CSV table of N, CA and C in Angstrom, one decimal:
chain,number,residue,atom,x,y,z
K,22,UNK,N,-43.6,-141.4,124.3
K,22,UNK,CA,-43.4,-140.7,125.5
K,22,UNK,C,-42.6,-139.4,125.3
K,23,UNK,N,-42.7,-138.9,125.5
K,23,UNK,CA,-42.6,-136.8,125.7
K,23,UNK,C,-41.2,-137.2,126.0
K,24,UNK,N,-40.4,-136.0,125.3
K,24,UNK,CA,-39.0,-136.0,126.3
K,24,UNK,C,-39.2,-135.0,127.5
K,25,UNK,N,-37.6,-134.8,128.2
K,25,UNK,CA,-38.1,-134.1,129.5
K,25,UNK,C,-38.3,-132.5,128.8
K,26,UNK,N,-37.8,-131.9,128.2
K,26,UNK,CA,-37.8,-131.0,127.3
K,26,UNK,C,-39.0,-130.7,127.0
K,27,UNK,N,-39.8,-131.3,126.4
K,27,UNK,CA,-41.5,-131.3,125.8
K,27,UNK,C,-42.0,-131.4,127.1
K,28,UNK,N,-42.1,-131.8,128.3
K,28,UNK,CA,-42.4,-132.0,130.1
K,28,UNK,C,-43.1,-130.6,130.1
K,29,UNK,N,-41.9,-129.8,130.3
K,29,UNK,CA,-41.6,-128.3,130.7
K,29,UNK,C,-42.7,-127.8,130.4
K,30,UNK,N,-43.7,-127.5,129.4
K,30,UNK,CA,-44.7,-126.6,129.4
K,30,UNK,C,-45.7,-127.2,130.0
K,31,UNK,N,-45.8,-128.3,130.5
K,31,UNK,CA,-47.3,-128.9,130.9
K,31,UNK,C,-46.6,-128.9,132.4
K,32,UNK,N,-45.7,-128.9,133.4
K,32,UNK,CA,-45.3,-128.5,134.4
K,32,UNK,C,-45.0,-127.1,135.0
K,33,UNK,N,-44.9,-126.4,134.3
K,33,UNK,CA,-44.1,-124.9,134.4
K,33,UNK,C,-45.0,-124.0,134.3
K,34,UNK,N,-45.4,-123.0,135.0
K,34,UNK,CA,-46.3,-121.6,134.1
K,34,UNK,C,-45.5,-121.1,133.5
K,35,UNK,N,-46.1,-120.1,132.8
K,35,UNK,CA,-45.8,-119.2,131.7
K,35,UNK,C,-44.8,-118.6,132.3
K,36,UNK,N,-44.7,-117.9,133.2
K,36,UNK,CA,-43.5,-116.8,133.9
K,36,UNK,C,-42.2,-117.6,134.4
K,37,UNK,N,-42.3,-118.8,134.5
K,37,UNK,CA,-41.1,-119.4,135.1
K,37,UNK,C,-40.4,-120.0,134.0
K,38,UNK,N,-41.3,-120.5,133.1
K,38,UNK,CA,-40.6,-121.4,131.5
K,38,UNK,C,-40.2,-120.2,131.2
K,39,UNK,N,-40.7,-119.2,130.5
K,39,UNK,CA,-40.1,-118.0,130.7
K,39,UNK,C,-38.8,-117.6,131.1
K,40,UNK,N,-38.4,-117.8,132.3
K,40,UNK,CA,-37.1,-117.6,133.1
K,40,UNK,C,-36.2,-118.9,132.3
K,41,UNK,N,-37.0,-120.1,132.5
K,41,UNK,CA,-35.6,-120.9,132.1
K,41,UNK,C,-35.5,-120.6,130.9
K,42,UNK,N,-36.4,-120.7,129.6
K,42,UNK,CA,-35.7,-120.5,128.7
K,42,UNK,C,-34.6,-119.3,128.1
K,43,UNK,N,-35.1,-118.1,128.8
K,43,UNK,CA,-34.1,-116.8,128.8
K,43,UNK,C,-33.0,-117.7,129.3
K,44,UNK,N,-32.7,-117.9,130.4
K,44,UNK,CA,-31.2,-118.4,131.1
K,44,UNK,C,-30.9,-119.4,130.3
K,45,UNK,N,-31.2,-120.5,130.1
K,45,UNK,CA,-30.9,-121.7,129.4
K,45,UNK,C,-30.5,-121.1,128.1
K,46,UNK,N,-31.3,-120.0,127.2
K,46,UNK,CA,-30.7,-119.8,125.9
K,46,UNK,C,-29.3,-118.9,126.1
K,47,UNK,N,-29.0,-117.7,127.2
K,47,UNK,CA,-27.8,-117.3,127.3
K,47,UNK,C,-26.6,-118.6,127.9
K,48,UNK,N,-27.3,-119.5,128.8
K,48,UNK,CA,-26.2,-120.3,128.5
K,48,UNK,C,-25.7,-121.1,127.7
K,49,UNK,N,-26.5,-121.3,126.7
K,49,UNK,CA,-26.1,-121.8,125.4
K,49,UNK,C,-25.3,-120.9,125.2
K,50,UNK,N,-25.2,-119.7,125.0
K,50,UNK,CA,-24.9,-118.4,124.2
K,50,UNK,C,-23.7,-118.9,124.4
K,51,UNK,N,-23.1,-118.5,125.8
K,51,UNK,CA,-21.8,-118.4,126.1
K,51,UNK,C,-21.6,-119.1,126.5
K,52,UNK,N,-21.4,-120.7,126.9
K,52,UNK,CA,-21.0,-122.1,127.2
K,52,UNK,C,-21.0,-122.9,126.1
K,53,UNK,N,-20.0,-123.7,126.1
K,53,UNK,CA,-19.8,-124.6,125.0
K,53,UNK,C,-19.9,-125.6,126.2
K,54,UNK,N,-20.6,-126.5,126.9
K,54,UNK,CA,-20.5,-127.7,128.0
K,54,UNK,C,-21.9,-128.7,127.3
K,55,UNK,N,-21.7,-129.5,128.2
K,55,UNK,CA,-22.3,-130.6,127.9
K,55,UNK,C,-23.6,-130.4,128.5
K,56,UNK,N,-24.7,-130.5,128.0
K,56,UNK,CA,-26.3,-130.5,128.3
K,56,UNK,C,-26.7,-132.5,128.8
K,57,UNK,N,-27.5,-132.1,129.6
K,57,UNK,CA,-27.3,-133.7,130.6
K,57,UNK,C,-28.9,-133.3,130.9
K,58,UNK,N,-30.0,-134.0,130.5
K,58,UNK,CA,-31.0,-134.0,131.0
K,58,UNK,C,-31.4,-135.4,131.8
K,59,UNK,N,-31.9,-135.4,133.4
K,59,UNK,CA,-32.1,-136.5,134.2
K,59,UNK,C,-32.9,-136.6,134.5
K,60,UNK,N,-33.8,-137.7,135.2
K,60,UNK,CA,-35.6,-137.3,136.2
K,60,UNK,C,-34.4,-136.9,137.2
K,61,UNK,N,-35.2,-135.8,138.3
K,61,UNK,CA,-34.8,-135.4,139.2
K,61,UNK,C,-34.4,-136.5,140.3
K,62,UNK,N,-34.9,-135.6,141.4
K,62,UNK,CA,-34.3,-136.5,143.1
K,62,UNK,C,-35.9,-135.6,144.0
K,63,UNK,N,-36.1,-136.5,145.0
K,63,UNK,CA,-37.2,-136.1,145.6
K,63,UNK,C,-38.1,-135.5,145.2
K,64,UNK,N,-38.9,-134.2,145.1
K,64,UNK,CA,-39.8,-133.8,144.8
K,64,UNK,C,-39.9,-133.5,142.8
K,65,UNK,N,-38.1,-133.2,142.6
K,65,UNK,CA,-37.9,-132.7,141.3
K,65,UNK,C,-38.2,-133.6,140.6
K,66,UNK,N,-39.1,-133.4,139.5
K,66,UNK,CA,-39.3,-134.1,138.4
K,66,UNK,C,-37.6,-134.1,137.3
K,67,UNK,N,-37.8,-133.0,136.9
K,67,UNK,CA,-36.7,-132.7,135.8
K,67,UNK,C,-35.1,-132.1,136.2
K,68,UNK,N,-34.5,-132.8,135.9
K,68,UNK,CA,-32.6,-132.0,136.1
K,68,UNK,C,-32.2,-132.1,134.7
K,69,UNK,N,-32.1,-130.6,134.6
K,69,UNK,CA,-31.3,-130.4,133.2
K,69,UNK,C,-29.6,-129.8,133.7
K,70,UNK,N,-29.0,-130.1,133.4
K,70,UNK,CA,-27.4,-130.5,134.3
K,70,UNK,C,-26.4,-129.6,132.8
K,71,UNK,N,-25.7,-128.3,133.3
K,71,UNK,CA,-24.5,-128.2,132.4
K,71,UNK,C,-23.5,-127.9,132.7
K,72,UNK,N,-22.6,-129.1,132.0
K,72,UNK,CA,-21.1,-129.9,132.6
K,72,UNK,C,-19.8,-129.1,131.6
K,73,UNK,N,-18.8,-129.3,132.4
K,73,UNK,CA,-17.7,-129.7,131.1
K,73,UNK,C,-16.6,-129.9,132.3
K,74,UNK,N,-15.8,-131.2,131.5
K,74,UNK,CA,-14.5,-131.7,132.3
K,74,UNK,C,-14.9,-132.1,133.6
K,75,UNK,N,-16.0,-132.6,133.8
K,75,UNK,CA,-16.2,-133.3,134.8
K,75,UNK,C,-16.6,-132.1,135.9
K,76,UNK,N,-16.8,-131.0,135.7
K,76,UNK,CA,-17.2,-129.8,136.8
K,76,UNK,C,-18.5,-129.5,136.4
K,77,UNK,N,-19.9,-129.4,137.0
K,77,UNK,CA,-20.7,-128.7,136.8
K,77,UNK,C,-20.9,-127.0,137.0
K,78,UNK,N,-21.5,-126.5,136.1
K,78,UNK,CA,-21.8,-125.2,136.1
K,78,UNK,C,-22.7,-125.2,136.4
K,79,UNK,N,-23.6,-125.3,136.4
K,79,UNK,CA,-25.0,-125.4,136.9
K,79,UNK,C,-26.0,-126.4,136.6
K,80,UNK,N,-27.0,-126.5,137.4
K,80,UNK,CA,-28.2,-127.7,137.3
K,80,UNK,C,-29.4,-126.6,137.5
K,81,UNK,N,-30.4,-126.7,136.6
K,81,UNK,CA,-32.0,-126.8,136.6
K,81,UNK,C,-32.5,-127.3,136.8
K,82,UNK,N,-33.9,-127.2,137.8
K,82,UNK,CA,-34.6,-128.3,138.4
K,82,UNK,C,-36.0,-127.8,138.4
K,83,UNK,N,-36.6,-129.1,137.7
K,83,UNK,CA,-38.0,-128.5,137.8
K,83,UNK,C,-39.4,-129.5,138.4
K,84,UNK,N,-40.2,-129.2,138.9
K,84,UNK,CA,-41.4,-129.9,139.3
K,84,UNK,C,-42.6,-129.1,139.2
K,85,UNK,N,-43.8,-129.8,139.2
K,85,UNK,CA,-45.0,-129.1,139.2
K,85,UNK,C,-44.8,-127.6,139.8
K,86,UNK,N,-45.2,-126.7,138.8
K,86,UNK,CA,-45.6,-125.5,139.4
K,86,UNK,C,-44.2,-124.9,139.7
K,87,UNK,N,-43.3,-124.9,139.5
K,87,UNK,CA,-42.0,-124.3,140.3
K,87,UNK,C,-40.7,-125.4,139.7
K,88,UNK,N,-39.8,-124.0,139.4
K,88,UNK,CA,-38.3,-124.7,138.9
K,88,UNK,C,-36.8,-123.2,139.8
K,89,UNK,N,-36.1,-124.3,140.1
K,89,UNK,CA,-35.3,-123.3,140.6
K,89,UNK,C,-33.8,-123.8,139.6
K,90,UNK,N,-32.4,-123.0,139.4
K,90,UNK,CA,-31.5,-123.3,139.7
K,90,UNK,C,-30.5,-123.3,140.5
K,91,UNK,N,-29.6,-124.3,140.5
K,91,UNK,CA,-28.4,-124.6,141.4
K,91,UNK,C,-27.0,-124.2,140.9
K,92,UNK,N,-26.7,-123.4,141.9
K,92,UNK,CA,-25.2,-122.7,141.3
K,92,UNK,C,-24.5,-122.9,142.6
K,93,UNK,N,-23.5,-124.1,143.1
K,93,UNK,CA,-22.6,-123.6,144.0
K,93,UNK,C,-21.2,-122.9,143.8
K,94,UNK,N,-21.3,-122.1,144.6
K,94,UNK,CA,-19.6,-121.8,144.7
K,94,UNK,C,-18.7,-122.0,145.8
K,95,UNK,N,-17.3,-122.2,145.3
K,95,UNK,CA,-16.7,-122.8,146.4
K,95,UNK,C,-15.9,-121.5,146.9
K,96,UNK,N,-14.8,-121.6,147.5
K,96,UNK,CA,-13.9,-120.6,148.6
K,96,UNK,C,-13.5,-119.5,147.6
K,97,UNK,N,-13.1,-119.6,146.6
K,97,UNK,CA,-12.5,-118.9,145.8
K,97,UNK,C,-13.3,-118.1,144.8
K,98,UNK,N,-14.8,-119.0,144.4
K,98,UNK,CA,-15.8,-118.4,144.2
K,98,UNK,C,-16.5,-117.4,144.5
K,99,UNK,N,-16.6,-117.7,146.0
K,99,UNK,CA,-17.4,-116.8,147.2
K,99,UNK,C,-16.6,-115.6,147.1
K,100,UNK,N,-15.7,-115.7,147.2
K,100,UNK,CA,-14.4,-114.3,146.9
K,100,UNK,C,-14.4,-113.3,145.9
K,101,UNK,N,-14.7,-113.9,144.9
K,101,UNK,CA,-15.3,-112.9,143.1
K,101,UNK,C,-16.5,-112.5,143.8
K,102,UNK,N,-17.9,-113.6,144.0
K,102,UNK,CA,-18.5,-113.2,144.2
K,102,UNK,C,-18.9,-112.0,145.3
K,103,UNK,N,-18.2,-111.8,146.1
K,103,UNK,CA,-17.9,-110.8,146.6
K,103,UNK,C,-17.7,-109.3,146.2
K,104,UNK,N,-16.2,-109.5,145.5
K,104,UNK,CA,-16.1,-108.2,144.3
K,104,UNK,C,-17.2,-107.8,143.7
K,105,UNK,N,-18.2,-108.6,143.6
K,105,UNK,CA,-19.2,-108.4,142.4
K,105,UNK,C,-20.5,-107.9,142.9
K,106,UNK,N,-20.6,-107.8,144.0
K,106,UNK,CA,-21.8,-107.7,145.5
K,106,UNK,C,-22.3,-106.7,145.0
K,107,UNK,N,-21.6,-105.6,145.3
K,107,UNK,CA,-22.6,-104.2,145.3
K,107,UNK,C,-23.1,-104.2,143.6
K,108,UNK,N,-22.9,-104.8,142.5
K,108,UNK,CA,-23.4,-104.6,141.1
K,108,UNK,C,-24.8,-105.4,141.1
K,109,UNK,N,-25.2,-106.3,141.9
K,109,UNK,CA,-26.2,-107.2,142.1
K,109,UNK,C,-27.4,-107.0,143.0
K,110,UNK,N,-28.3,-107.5,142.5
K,110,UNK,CA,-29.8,-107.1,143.1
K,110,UNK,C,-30.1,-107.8,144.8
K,111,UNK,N,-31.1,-106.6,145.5
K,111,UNK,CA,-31.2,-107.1,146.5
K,111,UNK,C,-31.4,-108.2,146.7
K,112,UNK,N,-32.3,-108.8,146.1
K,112,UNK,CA,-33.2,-110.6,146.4
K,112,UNK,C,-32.0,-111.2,146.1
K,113,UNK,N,-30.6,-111.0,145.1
K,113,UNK,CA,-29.9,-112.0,144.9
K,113,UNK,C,-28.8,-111.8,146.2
K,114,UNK,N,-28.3,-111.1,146.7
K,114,UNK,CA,-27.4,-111.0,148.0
K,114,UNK,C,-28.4,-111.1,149.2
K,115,UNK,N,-29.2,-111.1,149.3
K,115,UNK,CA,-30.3,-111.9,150.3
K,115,UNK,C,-30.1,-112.9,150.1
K,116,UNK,N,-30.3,-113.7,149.1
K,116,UNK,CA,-30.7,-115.3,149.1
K,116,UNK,C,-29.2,-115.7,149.4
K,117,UNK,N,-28.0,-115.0,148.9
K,117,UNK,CA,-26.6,-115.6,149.1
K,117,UNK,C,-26.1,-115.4,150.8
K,118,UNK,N,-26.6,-114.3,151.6
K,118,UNK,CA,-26.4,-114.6,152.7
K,118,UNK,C,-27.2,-115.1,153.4
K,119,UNK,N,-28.6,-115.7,153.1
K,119,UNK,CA,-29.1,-116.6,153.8
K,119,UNK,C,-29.1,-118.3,153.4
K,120,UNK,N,-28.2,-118.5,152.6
K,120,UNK,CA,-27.3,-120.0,152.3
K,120,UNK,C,-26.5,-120.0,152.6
K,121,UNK,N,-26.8,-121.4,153.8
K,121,UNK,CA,-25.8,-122.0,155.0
K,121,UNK,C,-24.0,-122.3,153.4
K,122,UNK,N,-23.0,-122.2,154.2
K,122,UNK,CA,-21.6,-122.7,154.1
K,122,UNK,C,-21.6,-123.9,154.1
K,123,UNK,N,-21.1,-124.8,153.4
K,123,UNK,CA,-21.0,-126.0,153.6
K,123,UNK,C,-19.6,-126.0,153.5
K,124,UNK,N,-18.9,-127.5,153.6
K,124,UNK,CA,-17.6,-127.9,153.5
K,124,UNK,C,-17.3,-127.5,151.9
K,125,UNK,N,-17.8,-127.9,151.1
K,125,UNK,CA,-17.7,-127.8,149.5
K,125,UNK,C,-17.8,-126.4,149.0
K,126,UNK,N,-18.9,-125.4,150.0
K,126,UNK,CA,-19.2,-124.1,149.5
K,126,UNK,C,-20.4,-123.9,149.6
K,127,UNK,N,-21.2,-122.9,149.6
K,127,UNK,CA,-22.3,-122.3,149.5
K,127,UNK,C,-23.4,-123.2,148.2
K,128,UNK,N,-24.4,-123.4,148.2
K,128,UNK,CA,-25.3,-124.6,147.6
K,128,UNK,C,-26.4,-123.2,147.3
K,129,UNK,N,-26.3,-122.5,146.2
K,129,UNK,CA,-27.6,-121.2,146.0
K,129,UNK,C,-28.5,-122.3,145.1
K,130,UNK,N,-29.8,-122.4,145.4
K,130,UNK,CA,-31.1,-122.8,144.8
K,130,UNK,C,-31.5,-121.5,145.1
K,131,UNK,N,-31.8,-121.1,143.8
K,131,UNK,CA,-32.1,-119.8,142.9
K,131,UNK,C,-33.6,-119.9,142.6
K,132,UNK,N,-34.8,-119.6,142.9
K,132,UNK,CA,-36.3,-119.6,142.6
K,132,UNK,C,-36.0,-118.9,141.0
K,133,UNK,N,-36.8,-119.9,140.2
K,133,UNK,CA,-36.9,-119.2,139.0
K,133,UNK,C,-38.2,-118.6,138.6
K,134,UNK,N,-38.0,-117.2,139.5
K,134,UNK,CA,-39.2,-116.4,139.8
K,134,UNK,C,-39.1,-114.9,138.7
K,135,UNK,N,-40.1,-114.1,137.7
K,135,UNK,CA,-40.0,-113.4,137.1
K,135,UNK,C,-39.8,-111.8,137.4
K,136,UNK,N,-39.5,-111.6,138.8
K,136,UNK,CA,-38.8,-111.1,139.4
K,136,UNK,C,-37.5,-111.1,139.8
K,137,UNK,N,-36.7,-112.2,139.2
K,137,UNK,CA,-35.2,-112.1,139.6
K,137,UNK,C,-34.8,-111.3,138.2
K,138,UNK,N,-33.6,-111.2,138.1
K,138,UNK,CA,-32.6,-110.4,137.2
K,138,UNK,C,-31.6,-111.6,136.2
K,139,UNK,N,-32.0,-111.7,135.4
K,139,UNK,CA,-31.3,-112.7,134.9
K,139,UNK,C,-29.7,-112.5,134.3
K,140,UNK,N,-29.4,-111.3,134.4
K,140,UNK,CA,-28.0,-110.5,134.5
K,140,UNK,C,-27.5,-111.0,135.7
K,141,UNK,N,-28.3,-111.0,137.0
K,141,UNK,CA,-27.3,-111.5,138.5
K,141,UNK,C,-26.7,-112.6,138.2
K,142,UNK,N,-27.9,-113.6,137.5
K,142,UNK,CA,-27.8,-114.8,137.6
K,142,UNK,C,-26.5,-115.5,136.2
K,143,UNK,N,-26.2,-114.6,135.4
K,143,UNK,CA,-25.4,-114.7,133.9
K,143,UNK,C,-23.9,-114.3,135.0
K,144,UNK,N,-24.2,-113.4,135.7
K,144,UNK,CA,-22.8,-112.8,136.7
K,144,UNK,C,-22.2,-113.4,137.6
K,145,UNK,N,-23.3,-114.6,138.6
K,145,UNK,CA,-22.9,-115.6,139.2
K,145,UNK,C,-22.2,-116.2,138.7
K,146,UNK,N,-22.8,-116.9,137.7
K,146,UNK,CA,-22.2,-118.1,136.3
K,146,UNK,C,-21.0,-117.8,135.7
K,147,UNK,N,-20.4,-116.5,135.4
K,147,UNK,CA,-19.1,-115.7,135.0
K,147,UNK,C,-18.0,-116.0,136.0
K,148,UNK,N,-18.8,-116.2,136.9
K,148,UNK,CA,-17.6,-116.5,138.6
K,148,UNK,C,-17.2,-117.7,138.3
K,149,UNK,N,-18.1,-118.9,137.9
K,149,UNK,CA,-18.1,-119.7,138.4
K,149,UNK,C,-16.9,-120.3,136.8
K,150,UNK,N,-17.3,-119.8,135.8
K,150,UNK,CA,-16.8,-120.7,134.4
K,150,UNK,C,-16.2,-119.4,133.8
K,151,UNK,N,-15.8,-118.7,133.3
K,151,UNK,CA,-15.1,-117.8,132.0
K,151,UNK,C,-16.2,-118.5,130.9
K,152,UNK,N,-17.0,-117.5,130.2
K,152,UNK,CA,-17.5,-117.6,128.6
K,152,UNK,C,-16.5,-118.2,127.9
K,153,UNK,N,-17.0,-119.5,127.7
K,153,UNK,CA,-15.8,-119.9,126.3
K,153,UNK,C,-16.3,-120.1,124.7
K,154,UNK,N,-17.5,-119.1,124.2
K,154,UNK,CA,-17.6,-118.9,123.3
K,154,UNK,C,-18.2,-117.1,123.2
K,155,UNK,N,-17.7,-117.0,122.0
K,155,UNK,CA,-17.8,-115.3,121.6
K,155,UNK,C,-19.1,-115.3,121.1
């Protein structure tokens, strides 16, 4: 049986595998956390999950034809990410003011579409954890 890793190209097109791998290799770059691959929840086939100390930094999620990421931020988060506003692309402050508030924080499922900026998305992620490797 395939792992979920080997999945990815027989699910994914070319422009979106594309995207994860770009993001997935800079977060290797600059994270030292724990890599957690899972079958998803409802539609998602795949959850690739990266953790450390019990806090998630983000989750990848993929199913036929389409993979998005998950980056919440909470009260204090939303606040950086503020300072950070005007350096960041239209589609990415659209998508963050059209995601409802929750009690916990803002819940962004990010389309991993080859049209986003994967710099917004490395910028969010800086809010959320400090780089803990050089």
């Amino acid at each position: 049986m395939k792992s979920m890793y080997e999945q990815l190209p027989s699910i994914l097109p070319e422009e979106i595998l594309h995207m994860w791998h770009t993001l997935t290799e800079e977060v290797d770059r600059l994270y030292d956390v724990d890599r957690i691959w899972n079958k998803g929840f409802g539609d998602w086939a795949i959850e690739y999950k990266y953790r450390r100390g019990g806090k998630t930094l983000c989750t990848f999620y993929a199913k036929d034809g389409a993979a998005d990421l998950l980056i919440t931020l909470g009260k204090a988060e939303r606040e950086k990410f503020d300072a950070i506003r005007d350096s960041l692309s239209a589609d990415i402050k659209e998508l963050y003011e059209n995601t409802k508030t929750y009690h916990d924080g803002k819940w962004l499922w990010i389309p991993l579409e080859s049209e986003l900026r994967s710099d917004d998305i490395i910028s969010i992620l800086k809010i959320k954890r400090r780089p803990n490797r050089k």
